[in-house]
CSV table of N, CA and C in Angstrom, one decimal:
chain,number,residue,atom,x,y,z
A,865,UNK,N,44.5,64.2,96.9
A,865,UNK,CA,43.8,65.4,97.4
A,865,UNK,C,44.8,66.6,97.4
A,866,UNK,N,44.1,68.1,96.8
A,866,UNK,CA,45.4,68.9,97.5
A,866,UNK,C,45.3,69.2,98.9
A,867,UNK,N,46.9,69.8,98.9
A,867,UNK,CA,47.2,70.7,99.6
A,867,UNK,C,46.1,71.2,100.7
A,868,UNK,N,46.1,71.9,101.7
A,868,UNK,CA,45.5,72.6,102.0
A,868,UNK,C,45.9,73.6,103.1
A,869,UNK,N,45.5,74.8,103.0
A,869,UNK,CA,46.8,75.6,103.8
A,869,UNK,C,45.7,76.3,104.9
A,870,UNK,N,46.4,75.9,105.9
A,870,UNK,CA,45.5,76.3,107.5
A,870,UNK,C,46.2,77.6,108.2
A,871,UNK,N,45.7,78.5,109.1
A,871,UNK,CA,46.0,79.5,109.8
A,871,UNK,C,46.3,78.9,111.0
A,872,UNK,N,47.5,79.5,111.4
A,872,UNK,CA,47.5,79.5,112.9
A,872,UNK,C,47.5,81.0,113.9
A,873,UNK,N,46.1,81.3,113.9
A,873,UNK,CA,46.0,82.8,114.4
A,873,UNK,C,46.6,83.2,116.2
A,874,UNK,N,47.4,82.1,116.0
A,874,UNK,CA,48.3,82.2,117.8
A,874,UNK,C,49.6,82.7,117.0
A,875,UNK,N,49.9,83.8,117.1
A,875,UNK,CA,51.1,84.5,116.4
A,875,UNK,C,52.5,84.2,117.8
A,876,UNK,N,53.4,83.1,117.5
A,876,UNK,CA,54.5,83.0,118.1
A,876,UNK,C,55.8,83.0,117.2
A,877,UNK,N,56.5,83.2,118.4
A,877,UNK,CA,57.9,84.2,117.8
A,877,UNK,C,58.5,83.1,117.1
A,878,UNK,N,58.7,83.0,115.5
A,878,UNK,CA,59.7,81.9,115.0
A,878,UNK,C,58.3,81.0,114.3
A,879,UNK,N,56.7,81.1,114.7
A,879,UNK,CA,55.9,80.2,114.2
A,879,UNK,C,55.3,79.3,115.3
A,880,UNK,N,55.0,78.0,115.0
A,880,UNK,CA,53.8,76.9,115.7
A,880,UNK,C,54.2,75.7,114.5
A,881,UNK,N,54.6,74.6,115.9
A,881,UNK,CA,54.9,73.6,115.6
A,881,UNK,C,53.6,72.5,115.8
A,882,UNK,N,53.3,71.6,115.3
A,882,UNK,CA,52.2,70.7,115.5
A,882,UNK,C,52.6,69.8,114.8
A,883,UNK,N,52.3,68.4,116.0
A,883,UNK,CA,52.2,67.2,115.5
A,883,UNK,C,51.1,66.4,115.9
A,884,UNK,N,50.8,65.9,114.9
A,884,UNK,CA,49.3,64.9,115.1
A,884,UNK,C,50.1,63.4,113.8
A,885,UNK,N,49.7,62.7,115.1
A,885,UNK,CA,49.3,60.8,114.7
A,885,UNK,C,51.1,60.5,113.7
A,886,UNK,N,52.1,61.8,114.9
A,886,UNK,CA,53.5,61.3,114.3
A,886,UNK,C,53.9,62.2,113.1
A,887,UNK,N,53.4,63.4,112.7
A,887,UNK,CA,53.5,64.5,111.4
A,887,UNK,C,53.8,65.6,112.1
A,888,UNK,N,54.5,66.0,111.6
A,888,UNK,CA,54.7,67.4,112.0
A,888,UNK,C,53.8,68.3,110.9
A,889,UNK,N,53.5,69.4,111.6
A,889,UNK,CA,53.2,70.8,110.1
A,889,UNK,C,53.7,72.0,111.3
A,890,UNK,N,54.7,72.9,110.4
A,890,UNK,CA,55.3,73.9,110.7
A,890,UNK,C,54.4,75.4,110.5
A,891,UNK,N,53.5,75.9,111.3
A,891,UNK,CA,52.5,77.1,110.9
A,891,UNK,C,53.7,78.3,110.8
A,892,UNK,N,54.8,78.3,109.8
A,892,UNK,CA,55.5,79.7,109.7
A,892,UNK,C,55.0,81.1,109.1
A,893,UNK,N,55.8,82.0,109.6
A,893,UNK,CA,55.5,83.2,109.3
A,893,UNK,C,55.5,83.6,107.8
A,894,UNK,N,54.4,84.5,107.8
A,894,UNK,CA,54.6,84.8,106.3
A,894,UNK,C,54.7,86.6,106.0
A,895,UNK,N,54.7,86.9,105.4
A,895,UNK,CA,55.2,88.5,104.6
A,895,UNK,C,54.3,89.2,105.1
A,896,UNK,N,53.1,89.1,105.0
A,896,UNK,CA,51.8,89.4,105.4
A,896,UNK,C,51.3,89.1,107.1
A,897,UNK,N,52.2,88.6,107.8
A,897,UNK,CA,52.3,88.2,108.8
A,897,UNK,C,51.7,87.5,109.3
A,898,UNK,N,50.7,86.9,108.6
A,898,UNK,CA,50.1,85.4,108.9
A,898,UNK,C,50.8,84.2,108.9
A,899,UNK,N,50.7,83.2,110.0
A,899,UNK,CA,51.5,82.0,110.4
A,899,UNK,C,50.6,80.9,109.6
A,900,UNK,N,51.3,80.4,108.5
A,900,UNK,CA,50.4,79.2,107.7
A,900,UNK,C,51.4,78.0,107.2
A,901,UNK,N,50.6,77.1,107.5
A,901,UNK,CA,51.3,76.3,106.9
A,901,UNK,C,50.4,75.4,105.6
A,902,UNK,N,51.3,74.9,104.6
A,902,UNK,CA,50.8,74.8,103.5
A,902,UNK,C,51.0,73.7,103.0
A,903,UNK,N,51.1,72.3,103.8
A,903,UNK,CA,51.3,71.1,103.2
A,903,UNK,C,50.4,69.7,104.0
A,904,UNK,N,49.4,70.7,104.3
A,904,UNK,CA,48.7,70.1,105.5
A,904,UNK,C,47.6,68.8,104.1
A,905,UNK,N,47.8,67.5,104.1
A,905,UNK,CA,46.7,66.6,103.1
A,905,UNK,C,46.0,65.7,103.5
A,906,UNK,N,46.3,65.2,104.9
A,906,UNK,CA,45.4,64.2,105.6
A,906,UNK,C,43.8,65.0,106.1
A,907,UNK,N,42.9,64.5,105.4
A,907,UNK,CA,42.1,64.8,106.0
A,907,UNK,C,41.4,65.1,107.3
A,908,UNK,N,42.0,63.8,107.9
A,908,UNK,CA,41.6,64.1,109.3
A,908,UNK,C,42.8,64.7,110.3
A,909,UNK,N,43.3,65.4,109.7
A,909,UNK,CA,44.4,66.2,110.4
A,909,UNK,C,43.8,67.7,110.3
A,910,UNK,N,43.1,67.8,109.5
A,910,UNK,CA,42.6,69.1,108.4
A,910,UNK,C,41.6,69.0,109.5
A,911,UNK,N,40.7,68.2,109.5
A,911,UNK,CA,39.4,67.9,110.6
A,911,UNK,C,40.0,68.8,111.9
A,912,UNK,N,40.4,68.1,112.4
A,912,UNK,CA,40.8,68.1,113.6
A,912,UNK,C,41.6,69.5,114.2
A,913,UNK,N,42.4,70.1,113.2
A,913,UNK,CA,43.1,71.4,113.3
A,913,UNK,C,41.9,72.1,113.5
A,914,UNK,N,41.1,72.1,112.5
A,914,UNK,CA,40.1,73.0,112.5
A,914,UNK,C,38.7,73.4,113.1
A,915,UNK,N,38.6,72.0,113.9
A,915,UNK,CA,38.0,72.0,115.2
A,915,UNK,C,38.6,72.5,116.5
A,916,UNK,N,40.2,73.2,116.4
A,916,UNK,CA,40.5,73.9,117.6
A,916,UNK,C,40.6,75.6,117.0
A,917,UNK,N,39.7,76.3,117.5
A,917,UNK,CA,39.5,77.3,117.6
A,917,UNK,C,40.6,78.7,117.0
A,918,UNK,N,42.0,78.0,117.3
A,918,UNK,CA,42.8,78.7,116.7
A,918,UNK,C,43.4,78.4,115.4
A,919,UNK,N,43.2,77.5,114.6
A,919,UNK,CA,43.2,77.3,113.2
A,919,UNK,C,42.3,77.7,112.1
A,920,UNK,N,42.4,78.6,111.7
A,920,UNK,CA,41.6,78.7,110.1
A,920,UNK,C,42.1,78.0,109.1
A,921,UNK,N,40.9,78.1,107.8
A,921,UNK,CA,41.3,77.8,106.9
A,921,UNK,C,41.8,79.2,106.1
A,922,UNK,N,42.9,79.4,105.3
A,922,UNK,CA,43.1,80.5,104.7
A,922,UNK,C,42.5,81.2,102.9
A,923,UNK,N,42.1,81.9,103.8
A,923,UNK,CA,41.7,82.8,102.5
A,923,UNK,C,41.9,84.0,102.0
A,924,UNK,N,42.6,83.9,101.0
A,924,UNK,CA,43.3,85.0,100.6
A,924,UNK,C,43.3,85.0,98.7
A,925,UNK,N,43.7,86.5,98.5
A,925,UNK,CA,44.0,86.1,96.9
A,925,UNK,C,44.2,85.5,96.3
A,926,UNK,N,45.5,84.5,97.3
A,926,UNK,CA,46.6,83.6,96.4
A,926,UNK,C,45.8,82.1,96.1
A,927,UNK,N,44.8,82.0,97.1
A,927,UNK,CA,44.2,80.5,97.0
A,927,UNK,C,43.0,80.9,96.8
A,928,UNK,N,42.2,80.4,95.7
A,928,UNK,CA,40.5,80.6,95.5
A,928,UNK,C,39.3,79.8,96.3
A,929,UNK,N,38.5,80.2,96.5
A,929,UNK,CA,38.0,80.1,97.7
A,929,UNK,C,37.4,78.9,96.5
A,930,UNK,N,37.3,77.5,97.1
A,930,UNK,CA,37.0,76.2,97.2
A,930,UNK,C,36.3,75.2,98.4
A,931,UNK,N,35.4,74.8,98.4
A,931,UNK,CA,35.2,74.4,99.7
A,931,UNK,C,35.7,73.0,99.4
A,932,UNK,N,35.9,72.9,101.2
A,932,UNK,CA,37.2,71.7,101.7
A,932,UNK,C,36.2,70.4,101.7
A,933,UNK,N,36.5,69.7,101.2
A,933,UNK,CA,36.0,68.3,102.2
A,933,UNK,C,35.8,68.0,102.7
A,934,UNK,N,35.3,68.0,103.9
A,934,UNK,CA,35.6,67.0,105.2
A,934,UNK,C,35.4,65.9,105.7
A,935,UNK,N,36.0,65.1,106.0
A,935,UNK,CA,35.3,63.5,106.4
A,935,UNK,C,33.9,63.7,107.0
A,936,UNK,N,32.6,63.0,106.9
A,936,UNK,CA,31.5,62.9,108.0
A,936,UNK,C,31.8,62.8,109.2
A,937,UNK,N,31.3,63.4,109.7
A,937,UNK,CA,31.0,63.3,111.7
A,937,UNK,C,30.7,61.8,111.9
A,938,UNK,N,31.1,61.5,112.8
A,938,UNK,CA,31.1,60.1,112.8
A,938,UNK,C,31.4,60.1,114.7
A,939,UNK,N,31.0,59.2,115.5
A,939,UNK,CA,30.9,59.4,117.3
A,939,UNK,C,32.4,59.1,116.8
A,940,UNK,N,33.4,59.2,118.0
A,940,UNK,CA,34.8,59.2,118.9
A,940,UNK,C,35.1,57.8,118.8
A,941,UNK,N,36.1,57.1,118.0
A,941,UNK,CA,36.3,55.5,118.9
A,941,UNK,C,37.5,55.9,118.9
A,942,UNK,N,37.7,55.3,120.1
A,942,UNK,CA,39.2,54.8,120.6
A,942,UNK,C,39.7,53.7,120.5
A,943,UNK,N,40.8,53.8,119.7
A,943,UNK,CA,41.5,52.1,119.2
A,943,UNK,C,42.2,51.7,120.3
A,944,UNK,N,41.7,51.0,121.1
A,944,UNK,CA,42.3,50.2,122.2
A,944,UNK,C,42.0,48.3,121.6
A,945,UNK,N,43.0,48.0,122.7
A,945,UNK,CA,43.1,46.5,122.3
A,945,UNK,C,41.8,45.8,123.0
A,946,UNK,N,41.7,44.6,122.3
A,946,UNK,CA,40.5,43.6,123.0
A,946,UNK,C,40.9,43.7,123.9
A,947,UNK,N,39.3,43.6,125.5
A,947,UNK,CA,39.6,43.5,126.5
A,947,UNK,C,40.9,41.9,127.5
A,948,UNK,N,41.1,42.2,128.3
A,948,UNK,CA,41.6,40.8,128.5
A,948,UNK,C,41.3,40.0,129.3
A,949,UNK,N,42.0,39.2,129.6
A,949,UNK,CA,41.2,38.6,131.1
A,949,UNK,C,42.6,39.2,131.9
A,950,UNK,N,42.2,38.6,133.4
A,950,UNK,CA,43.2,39.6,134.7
A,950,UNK,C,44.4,39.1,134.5
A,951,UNK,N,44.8,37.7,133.6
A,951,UNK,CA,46.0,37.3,133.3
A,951,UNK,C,47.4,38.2,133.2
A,952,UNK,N,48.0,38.6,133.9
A,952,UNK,CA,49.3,39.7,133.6
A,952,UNK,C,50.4,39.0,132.6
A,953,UNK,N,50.1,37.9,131.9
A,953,UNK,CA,50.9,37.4,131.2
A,953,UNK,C,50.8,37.8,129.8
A,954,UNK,N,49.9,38.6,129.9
A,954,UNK,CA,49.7,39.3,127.9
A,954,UNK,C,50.8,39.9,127.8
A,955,UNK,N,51.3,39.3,126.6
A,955,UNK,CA,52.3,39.6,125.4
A,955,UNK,C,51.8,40.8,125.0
A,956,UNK,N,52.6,41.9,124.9
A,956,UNK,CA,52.4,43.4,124.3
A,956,UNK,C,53.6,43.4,123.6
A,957,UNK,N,54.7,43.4,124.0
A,957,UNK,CA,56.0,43.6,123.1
A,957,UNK,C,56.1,43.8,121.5
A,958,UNK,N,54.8,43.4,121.2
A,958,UNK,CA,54.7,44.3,119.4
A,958,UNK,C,53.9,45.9,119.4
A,959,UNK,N,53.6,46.0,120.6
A,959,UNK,CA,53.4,47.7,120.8
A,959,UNK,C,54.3,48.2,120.7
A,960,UNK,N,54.4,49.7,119.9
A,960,UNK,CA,55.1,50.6,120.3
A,960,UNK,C,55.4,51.0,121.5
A,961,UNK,N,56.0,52.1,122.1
A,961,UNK,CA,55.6,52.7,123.7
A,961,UNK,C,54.8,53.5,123.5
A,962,UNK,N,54.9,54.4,122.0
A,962,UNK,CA,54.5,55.6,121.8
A,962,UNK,C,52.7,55.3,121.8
A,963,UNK,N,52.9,54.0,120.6
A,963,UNK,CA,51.4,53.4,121.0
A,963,UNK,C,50.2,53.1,121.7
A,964,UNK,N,51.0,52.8,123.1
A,964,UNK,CA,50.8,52.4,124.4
A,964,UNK,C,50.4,53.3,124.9
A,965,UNK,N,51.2,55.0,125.1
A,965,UNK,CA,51.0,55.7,126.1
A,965,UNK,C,50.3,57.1,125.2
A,966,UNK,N,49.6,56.8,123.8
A,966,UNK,CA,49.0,58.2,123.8
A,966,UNK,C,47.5,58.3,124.3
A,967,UNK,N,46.8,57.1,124.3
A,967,UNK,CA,45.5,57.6,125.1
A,967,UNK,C,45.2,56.6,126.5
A,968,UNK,N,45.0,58.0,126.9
A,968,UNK,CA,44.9,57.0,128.8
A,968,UNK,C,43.8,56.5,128.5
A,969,UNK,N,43.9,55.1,129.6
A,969,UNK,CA,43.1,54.5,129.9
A,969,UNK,C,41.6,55.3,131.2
A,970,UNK,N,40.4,54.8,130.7
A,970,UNK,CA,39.6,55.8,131.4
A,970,UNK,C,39.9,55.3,132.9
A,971,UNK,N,40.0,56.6,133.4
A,971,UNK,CA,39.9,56.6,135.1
A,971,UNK,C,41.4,56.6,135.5
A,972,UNK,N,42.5,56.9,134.3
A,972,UNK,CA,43.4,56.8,134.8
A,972,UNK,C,44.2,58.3,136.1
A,973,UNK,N,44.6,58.2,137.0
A,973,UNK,CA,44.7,59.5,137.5
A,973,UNK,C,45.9,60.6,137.0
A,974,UNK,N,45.5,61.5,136.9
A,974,UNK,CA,46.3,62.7,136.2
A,974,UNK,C,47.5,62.0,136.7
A,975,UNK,N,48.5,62.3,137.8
A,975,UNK,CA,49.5,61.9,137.8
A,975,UNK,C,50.2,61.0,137.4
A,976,UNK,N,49.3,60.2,136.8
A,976,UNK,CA,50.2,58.4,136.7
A,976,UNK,C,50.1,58.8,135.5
A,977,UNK,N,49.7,59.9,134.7
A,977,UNK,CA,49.5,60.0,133.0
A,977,UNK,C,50.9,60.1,132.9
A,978,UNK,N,51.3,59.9,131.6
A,978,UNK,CA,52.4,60.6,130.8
A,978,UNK,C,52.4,61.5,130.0
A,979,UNK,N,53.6,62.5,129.9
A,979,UNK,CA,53.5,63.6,128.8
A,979,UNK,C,52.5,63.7,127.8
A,980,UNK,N,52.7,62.7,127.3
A,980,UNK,CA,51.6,62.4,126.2
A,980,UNK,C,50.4,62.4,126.2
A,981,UNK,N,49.7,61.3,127.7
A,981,UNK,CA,48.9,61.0,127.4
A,981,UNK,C,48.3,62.3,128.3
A,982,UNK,N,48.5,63.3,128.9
A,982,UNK,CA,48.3,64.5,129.4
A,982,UNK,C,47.7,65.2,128.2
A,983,UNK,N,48.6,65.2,127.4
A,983,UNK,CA,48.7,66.5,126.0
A,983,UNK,C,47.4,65.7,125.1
A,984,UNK,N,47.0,65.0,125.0
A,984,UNK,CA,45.9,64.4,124.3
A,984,UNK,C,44.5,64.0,125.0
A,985,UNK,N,44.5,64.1,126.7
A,985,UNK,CA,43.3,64.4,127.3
A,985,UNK,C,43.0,66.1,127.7
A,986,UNK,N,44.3,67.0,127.7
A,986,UNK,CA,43.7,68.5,127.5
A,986,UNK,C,43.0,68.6,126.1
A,987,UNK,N,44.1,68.1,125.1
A,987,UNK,CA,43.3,68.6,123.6
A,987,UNK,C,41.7,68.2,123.6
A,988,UNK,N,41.6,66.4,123.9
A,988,UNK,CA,40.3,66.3,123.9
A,988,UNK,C,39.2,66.9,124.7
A,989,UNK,N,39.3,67.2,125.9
A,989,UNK,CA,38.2,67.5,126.8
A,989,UNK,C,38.1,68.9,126.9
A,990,UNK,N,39.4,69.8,126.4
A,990,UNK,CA,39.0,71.5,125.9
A,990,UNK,C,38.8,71.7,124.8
A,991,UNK,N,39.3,70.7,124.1
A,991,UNK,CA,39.1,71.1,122.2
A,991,UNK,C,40.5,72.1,122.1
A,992,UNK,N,41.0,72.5,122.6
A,992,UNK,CA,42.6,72.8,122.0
A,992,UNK,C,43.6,72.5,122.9
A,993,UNK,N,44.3,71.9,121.9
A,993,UNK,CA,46.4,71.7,122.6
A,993,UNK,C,46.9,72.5,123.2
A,994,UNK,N,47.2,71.8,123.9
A,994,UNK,CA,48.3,72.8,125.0
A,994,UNK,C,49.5,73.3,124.3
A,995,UNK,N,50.2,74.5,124.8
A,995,UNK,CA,51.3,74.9,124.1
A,995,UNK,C,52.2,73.6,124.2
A,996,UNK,N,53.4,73.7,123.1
A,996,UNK,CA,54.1,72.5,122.8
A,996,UNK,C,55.1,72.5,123.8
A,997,UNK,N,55.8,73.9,124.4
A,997,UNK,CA,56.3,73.8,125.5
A,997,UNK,C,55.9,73.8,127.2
A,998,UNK,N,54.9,73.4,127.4
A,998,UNK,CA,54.4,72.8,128.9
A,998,UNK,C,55.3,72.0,129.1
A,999,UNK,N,55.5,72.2,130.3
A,999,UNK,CA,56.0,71.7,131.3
A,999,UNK,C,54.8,70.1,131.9
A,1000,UNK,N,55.4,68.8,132.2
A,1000,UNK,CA,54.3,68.3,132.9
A,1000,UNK,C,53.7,68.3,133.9
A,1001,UNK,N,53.9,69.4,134.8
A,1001,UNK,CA,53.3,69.8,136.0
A,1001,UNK,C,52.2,70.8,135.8
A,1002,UNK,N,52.6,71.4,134.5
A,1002,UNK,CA,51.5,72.9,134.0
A,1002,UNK,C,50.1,71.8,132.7
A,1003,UNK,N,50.5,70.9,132.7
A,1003,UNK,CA,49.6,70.2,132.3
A,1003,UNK,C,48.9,69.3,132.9
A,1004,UNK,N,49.4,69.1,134.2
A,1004,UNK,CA,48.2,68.7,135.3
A,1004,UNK,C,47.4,69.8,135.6
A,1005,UNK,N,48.1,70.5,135.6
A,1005,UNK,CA,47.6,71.5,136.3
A,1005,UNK,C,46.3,72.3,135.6
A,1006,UNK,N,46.7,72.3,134.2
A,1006,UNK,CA,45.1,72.6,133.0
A,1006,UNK,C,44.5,71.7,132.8
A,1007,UNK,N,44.9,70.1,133.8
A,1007,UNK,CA,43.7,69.2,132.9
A,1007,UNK,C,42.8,69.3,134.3
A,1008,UNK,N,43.7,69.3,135.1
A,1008,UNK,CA,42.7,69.2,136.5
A,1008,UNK,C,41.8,70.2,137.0
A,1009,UNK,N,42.1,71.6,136.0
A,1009,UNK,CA,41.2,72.9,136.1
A,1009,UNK,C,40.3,72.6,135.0
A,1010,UNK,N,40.4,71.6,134.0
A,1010,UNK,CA,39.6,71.7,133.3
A,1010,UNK,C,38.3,70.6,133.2
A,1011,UNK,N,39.1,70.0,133.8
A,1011,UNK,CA,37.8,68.8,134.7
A,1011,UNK,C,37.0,69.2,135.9
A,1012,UNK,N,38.2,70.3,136.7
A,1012,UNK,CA,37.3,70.8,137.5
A,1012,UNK,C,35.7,71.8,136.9
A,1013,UNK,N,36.2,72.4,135.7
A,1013,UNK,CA,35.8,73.5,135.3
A,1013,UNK,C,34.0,72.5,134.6
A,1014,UNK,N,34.5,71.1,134.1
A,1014,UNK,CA,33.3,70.5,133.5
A,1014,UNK,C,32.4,70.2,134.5
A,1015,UNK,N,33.0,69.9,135.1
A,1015,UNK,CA,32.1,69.1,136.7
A,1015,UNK,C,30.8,70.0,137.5
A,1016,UNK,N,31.3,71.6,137.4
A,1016,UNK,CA,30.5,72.8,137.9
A,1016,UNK,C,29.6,73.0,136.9
């Protein structure tokens, strides 16, 4: 698949950093002063940028207007492990941590989240990422306004 080069129309000093599923893509500044980055080829990375509000796809001279691909819509699954029984003796030790802690468990309470799993329940339940520099106290603080905000 090529390439495909996305907008990041949140203009920050130096660019926009993003990482999804362990990838970085660097949205740098360009001449034209548009922040793009241009080595974006996972599909569902491409998906998913462009389901948050502040990504475009770029259109300009340099690239001919082509329409993109996109994977079908398809419902949300979450790859969690088979249920278990109450046994506390399950073997996990072939998890990652990183594996472990990016999506909470439902009902888990904001504070018991980690970094992670904070930054991946704002993305989901507002449709965009939190800045990369949050603090974890400023991301309770947007998930619990933003749960409040669904609830009304």
């Amino acid at each position: 698949m090529p390439r495909t080069k996305i907008e990041c129309i949140r203009r920050r000093k130096g660019g926009t950093v993003v990482t999804l599923q362990g990838v970085s893509y660097r949205f740098e500044p360009r001449n034209d002063g548009r922040h793009v980055c241009d080595t974006i080829e996972n599909e569902e990375h491409i998906h998913r940028l462009l389901k948050i509000d502040a990504y475009r796809l770029v259109r300009d001279e340099e690239v001919p207007e082509v329409a993109v691909p996109l994977p079908p819509l398809a419902p949300a699954v979450i790859d969690t492990p088979p249920l278990q029984s109450d046994d506390d003796d399950v073997d996990d030790s072939d998890l990652d941590d990183d594996e472990m802690d990016e999506v909470p468990e439902e009902g888990t309470p904001i504070e018991e989240m980690t970094e992670a799993q904070l930054i991946e329940a704002i993305a989901r339940e507002t449709g965009k990422a939190p800045h990369p520099n949050s603090k974890p106290e400023t991301l309770r603080t947007k998930l619990a306004e933003a749960r409040a905000a669904a609830a009304s």
